[in-house]
Tab-separated table of C-alpha atoms and ligand atoms in Angstrom:
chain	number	residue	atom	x	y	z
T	104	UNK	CA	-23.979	-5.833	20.160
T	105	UNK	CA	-20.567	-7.138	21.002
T	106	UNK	CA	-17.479	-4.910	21.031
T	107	UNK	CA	-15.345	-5.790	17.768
T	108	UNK	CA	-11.716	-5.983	19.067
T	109	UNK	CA	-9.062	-4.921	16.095
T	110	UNK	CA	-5.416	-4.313	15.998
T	111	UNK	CA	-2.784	-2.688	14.123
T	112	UNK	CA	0.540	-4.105	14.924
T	113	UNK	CA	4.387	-2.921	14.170
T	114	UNK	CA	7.660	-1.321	14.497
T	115	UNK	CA	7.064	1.695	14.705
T	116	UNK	CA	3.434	1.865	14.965
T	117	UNK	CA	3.074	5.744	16.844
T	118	UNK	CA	2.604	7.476	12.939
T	119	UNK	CA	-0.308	4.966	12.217
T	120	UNK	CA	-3.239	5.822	10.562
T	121	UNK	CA	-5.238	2.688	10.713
T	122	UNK	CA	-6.933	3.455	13.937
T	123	UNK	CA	-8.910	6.289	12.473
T	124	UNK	CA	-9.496	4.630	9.359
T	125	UNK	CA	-11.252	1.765	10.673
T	126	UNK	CA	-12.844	3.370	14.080
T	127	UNK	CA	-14.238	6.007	11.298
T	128	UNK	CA	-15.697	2.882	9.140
T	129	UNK	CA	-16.808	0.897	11.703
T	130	UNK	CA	-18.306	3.776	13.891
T	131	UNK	CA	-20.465	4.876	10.805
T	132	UNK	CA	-21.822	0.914	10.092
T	133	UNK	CA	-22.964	1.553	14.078
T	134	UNK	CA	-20.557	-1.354	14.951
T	135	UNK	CA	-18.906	-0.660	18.980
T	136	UNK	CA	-15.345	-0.890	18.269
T	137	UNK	CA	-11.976	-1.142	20.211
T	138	UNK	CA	-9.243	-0.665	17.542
T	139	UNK	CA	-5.750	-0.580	19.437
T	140	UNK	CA	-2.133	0.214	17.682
T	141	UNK	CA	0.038	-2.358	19.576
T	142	UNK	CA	3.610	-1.934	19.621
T	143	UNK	CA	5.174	-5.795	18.562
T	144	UNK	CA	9.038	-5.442	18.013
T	145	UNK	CA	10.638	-8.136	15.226
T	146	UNK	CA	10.614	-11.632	16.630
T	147	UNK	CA	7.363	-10.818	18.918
T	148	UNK	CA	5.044	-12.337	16.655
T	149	UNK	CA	4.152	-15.523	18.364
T	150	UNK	CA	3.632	-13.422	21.782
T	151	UNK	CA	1.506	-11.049	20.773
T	152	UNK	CA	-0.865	-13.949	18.698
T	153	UNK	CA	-0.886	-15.618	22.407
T	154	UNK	CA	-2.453	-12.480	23.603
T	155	UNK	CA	-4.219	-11.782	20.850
T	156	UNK	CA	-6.444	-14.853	21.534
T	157	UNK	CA	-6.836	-14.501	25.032
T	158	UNK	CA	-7.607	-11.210	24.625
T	159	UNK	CA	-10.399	-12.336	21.705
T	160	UNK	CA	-9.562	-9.631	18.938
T	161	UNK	CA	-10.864	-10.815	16.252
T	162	UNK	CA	-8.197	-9.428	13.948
T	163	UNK	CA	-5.243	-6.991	13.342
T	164	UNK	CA	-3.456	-5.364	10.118
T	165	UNK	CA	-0.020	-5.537	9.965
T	166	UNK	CA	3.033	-2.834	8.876
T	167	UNK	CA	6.908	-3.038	9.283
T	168	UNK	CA	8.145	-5.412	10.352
T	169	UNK	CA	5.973	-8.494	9.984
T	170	UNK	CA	4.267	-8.679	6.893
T	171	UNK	CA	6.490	-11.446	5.333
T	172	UNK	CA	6.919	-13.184	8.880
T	173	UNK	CA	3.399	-13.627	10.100
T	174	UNK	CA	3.096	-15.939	7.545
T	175	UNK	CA	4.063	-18.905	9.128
T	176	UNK	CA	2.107	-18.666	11.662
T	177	UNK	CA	-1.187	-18.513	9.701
T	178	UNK	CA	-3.587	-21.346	9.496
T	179	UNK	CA	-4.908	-20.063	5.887
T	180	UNK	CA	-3.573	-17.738	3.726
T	181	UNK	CA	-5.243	-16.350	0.633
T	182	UNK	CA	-3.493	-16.942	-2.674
T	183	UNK	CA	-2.473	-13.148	-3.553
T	184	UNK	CA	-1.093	-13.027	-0.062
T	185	UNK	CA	0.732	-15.923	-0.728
T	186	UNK	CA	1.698	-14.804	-4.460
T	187	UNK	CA	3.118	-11.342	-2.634
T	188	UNK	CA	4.922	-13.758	0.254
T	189	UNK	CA	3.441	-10.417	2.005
T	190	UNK	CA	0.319	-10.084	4.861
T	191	UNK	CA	-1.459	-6.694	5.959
T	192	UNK	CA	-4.641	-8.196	7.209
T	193	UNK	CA	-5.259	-11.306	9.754
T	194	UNK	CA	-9.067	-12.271	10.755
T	195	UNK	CA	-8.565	-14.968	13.736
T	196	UNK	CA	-12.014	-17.119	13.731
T	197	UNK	CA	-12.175	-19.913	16.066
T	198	UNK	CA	-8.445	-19.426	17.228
T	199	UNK	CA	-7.407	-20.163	13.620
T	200	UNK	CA	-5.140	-17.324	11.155
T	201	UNK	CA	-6.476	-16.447	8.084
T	202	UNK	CA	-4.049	-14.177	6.320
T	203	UNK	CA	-4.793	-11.620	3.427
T	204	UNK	CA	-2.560	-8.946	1.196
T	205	UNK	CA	-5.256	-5.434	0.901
T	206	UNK	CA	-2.350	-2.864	-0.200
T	207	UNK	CA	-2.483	-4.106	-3.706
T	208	UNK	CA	-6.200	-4.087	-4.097
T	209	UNK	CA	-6.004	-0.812	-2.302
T	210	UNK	CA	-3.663	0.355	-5.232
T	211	UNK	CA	-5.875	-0.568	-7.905
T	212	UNK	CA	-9.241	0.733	-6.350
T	213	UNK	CA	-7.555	3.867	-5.947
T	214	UNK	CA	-6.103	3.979	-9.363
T	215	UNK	CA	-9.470	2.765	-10.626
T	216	UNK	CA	-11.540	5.799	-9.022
T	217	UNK	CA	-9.163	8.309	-11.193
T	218	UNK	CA	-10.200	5.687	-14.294
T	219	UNK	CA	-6.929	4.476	-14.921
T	220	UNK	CA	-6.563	-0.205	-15.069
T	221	UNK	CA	-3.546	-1.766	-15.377
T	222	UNK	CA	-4.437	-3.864	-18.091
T	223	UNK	CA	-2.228	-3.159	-21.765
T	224	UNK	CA	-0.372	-0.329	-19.710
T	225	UNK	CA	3.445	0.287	-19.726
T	226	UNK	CA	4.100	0.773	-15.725
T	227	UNK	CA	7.477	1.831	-14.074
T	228	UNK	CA	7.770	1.447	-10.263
T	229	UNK	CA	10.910	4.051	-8.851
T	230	UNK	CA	11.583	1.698	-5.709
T	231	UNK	CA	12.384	-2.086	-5.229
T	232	UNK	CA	11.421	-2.501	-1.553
T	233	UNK	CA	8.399	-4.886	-0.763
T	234	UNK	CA	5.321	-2.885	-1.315
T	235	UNK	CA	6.833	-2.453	-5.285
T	236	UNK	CA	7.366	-6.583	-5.261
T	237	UNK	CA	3.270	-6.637	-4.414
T	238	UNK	CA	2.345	-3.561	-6.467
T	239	UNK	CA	4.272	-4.799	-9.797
T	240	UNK	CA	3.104	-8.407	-9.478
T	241	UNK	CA	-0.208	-6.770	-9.193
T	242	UNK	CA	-0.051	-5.087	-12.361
T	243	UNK	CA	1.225	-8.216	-13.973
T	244	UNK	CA	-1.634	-9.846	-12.993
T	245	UNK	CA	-4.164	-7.376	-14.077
T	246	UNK	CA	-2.928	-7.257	-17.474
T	247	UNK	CA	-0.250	-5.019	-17.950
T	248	UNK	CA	1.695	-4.751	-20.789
T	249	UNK	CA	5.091	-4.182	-19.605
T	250	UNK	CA	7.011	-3.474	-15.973
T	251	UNK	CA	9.789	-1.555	-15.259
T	252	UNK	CA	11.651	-1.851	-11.977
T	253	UNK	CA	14.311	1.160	-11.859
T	254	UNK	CA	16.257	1.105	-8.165
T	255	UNK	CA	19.519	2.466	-6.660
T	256	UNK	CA	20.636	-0.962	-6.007
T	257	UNK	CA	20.338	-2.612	-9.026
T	258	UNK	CA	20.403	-6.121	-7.412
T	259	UNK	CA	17.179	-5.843	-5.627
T	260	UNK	CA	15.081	-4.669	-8.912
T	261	UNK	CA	16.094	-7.587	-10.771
T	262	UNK	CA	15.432	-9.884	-7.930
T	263	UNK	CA	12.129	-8.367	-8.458
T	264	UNK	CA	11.881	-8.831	-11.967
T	265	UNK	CA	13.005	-12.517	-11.508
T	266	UNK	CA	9.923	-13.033	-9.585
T	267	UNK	CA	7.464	-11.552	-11.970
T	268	UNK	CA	7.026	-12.907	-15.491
T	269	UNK	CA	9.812	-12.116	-16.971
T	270	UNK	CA	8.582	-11.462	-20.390
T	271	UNK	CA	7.487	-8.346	-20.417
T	272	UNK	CA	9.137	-6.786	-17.037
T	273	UNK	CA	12.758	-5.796	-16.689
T	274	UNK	CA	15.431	-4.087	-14.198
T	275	UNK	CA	17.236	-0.658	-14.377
T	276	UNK	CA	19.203	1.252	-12.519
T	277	UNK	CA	17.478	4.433	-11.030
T	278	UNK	CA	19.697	7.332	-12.602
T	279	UNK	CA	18.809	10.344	-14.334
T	280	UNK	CA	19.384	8.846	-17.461
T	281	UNK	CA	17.647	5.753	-17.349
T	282	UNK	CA	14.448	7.043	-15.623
T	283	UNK	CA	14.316	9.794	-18.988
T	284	UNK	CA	14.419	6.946	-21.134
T	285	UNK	CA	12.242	4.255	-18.945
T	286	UNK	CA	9.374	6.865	-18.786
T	287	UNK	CA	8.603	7.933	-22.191
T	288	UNK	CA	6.500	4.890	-23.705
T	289	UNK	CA	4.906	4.902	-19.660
T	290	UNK	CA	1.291	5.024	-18.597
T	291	UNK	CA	1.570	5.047	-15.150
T	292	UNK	CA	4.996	6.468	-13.215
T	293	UNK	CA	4.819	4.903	-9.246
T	294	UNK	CA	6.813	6.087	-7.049
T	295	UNK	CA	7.319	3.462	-4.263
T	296	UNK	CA	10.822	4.890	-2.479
T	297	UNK	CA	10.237	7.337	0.359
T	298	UNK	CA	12.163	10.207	-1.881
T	299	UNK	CA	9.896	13.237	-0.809
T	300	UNK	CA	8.475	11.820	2.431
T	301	UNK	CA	7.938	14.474	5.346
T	302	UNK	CA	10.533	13.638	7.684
T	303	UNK	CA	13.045	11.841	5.423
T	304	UNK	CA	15.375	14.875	4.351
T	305	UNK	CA	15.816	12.984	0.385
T	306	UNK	CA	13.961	13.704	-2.551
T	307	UNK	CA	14.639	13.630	-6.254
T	308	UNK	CA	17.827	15.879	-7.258
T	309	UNK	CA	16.262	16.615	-10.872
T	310	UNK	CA	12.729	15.786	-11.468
T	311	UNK	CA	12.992	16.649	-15.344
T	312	UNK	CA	12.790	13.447	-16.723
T	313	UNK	CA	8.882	14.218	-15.726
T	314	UNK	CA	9.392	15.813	-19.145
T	315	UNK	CA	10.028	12.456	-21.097
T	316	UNK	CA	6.623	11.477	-19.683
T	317	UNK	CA	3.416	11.470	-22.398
T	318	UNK	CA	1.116	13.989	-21.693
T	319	UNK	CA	-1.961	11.223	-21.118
T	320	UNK	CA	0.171	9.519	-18.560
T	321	UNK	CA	-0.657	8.981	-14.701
T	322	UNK	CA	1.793	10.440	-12.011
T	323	UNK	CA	1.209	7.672	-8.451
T	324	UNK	CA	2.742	8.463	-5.664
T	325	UNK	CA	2.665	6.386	-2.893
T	326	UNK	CA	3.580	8.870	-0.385
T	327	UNK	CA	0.682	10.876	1.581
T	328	UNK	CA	2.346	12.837	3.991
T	329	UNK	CA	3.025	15.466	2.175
T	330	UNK	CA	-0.494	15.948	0.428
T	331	UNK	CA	1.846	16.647	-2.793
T	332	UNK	CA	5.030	15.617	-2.979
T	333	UNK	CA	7.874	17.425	-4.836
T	334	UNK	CA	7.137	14.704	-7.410
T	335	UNK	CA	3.379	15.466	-7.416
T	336	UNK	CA	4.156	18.747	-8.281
T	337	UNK	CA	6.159	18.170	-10.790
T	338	UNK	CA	3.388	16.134	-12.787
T	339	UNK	CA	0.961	18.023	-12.034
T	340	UNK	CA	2.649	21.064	-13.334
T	341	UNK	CA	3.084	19.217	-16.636
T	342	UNK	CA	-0.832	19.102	-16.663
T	343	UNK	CA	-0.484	15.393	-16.362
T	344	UNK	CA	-3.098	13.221	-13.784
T	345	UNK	CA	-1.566	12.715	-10.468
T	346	UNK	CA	-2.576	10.647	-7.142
T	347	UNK	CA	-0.845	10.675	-4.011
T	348	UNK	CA	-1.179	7.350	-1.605
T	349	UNK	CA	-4.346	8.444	0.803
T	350	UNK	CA	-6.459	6.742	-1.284
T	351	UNK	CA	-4.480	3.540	-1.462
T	352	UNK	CA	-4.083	3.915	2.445
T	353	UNK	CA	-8.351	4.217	2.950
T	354	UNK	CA	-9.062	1.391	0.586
T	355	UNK	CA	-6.710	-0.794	1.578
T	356	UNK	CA	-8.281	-0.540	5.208
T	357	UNK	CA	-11.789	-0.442	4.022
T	358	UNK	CA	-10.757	-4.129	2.342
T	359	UNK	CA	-9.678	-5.323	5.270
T	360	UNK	CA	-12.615	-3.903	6.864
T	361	UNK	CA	-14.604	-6.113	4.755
T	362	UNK	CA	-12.532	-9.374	5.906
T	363	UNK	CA	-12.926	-8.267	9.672
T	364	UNK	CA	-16.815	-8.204	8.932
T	365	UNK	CA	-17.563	-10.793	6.244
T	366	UNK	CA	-19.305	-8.319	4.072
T	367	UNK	CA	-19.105	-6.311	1.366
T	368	UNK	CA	-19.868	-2.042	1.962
T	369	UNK	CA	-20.477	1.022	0.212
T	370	UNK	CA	-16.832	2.702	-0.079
T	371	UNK	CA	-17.776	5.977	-1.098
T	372	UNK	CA	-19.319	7.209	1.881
T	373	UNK	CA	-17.212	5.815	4.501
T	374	UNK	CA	-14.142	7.203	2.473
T	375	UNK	CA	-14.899	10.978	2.275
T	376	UNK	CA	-15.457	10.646	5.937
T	377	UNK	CA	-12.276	9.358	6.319
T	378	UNK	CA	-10.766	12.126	4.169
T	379	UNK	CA	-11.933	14.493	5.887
T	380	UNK	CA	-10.622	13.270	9.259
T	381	UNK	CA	-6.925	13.016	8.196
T	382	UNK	CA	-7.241	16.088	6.935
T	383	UNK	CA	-8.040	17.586	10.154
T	384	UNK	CA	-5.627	15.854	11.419
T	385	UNK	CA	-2.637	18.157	10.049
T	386	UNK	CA	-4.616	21.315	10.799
Q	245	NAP	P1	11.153	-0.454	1.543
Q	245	NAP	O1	10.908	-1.921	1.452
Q	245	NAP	O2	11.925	0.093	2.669
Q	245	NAP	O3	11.836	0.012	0.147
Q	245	NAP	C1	12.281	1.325	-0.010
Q	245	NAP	C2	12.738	1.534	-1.461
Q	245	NAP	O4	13.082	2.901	-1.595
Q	245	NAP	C3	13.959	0.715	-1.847
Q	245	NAP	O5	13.827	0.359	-3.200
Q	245	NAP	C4	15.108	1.703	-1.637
Q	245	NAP	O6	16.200	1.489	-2.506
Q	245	NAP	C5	14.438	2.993	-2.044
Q	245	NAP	N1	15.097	4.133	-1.406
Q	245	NAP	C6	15.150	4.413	-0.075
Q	245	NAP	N2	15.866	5.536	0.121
Q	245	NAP	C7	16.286	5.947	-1.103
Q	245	NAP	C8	17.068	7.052	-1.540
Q	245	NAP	N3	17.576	7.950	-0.695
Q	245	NAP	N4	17.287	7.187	-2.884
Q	245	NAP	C9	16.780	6.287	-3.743
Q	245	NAP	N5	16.044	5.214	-3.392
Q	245	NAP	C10	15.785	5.055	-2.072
Q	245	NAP	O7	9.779	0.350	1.548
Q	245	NAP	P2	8.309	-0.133	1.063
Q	245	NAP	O8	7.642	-0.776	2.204
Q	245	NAP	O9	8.433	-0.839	-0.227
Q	245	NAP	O10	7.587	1.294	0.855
Q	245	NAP	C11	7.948	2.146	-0.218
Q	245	NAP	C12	7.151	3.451	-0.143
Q	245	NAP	O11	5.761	3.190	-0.237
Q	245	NAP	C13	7.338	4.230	1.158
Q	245	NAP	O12	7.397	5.588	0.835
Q	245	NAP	C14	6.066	3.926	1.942
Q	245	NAP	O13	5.717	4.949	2.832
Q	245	NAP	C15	5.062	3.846	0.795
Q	245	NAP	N6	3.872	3.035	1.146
Q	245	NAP	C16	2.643	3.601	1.009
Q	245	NAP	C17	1.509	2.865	1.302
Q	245	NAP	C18	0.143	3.495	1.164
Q	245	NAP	O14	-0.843	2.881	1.604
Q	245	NAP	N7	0.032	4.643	0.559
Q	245	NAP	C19	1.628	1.538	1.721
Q	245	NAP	C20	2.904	0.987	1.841
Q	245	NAP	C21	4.032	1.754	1.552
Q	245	NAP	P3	17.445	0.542	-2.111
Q	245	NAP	O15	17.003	-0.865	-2.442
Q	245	NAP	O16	18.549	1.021	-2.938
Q	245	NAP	O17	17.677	0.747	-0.632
């Protein structure tokens, strides 16, 4: 069988993940794999698709920076993608793009597994960056009842909310007060800032307004380094159901997988495998 050639590509790239994720995946479908994390700085796009072709890998996620500016390069691009302006995920077939967004499916399948949907659910997103743009439209497509952007600069969570339906989703600032008040009708709290991070010396100053939260509701955290965030902890010491952002990291992989390979595959198995490698990871 032929060696599958994949790439991860970024700015920085070192912290990546993906290469376990996908050697783990592809090693346990019995499929020889090179999976490389490849250094491509802002503005070296078109380079590194040049050598990307001569080099036949036949595809490559993407991270910072150049999920937004792969896309014109692309020769097809699937409709979410193009819905989220945002790429994580190009299969090159034939020396042709194809471009697909996996984080937000990733979101949802991991949301799904603690059996929490979007759909009817009032959702607040802490964060305005891009990965809230994709997560919120997301939610707006599967159903939810209302969105709430909350964000230190005001400006970009309304330019958020300007590109979601507007009906039901709205912009606040991220203060004390207004997350109290934004969380108590919420089903699902995300946080998509890095507040909390390991290695990013911020975090919440007052996590009380966990209190305002109903005692059904889910606590997401994107973050996954740490395993539980100061946030996390909160939540969970409320009793309420949390999930940190492993599981949205593995499935969003696993989708991608799927593109890579044209075919569908059992999650489950391949997933605790993965688990259990990042966990050893830290030890
Ligand atoms: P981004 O575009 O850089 O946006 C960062 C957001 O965090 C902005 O809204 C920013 O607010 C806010 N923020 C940053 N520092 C802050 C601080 N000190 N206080 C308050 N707000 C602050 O980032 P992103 O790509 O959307 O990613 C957001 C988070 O999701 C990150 O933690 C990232 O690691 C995580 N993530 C996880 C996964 C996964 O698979 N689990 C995937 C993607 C991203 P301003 O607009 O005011 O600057």
């Amino acid at each position: 069988m032929q060696t599958l050639r994949l790439d991860v590509i970024g700015d920085p790239i070192d912290h990546s993940k993906s290469p376990i994720i996908h050697k783990t995946a592809l090693d346990m479908l019995g499929i020889p794999c090179e999976y490389r994390k490849v250094r491509v700085l802002k503005g070296g796009l078109l380079e590194y698709i040049n050598e990307a072709k001569a080099l036949g890998i036949s595809g490559f996620n993407l991270t910072m920076p150049h999920k937004m500016d792969i896309i014109p390069y692309l020769d097809f691009i699937d409709d979410e993608a193009k819905r989220f302006n945002s790429v994580n995920t190009v299969r090159i077939k034939s020396g042709r793009l194809y471009g697909y967004n996996t984080d937000a499916s990733g979101f949802v399948y991991a949301m799904n597994e603690m059996g929490f949907g979007a759909r009817d659910k009032n959702i607040v997103f802490l964060g305005a960056g891009g990965v809230a743009f994709t997560l919120a439209l997301k939610m707006q497509l599967e159903g939810a009842k209302s969105i709430k952007v909350l964000n230190r600069t005001l400006s970009s969570a309304q330019a958020i909310v300007q590109r979601l339906d507007a009906s039901n989703a709205c912009a606040l600032p991220l203060t004390f007060e207004s997350m109290c008040s934004a969380v108590e009708e919420c089903d699902i709290l995300v946080n998509a800032t890095p507040l909390g991070m390991e290695g990013i010396d911020k975090d919440f100053e007052d996590l009380s307004f966990i209190n305002c939260l109903k005692d059904d509701a889910l606590v997401y955290d994107l973050i996954y380094n740490p395993h539980r965030t100061n946030f996390l902890k909160a939540a969970n010491n409320r009793g309420l159901y949390i999930l940190n952002g492993m599981g949205m990291l593995i499935y969003q992989g696993l989708l991608a997988d799927e593109i890579f390979l044209d075919r569908t595959l059992d999650f489950a198995p391949i997933k605790q495998e993965i688990e259990i490698k990042l966990k050893n990871l830290k030890k």
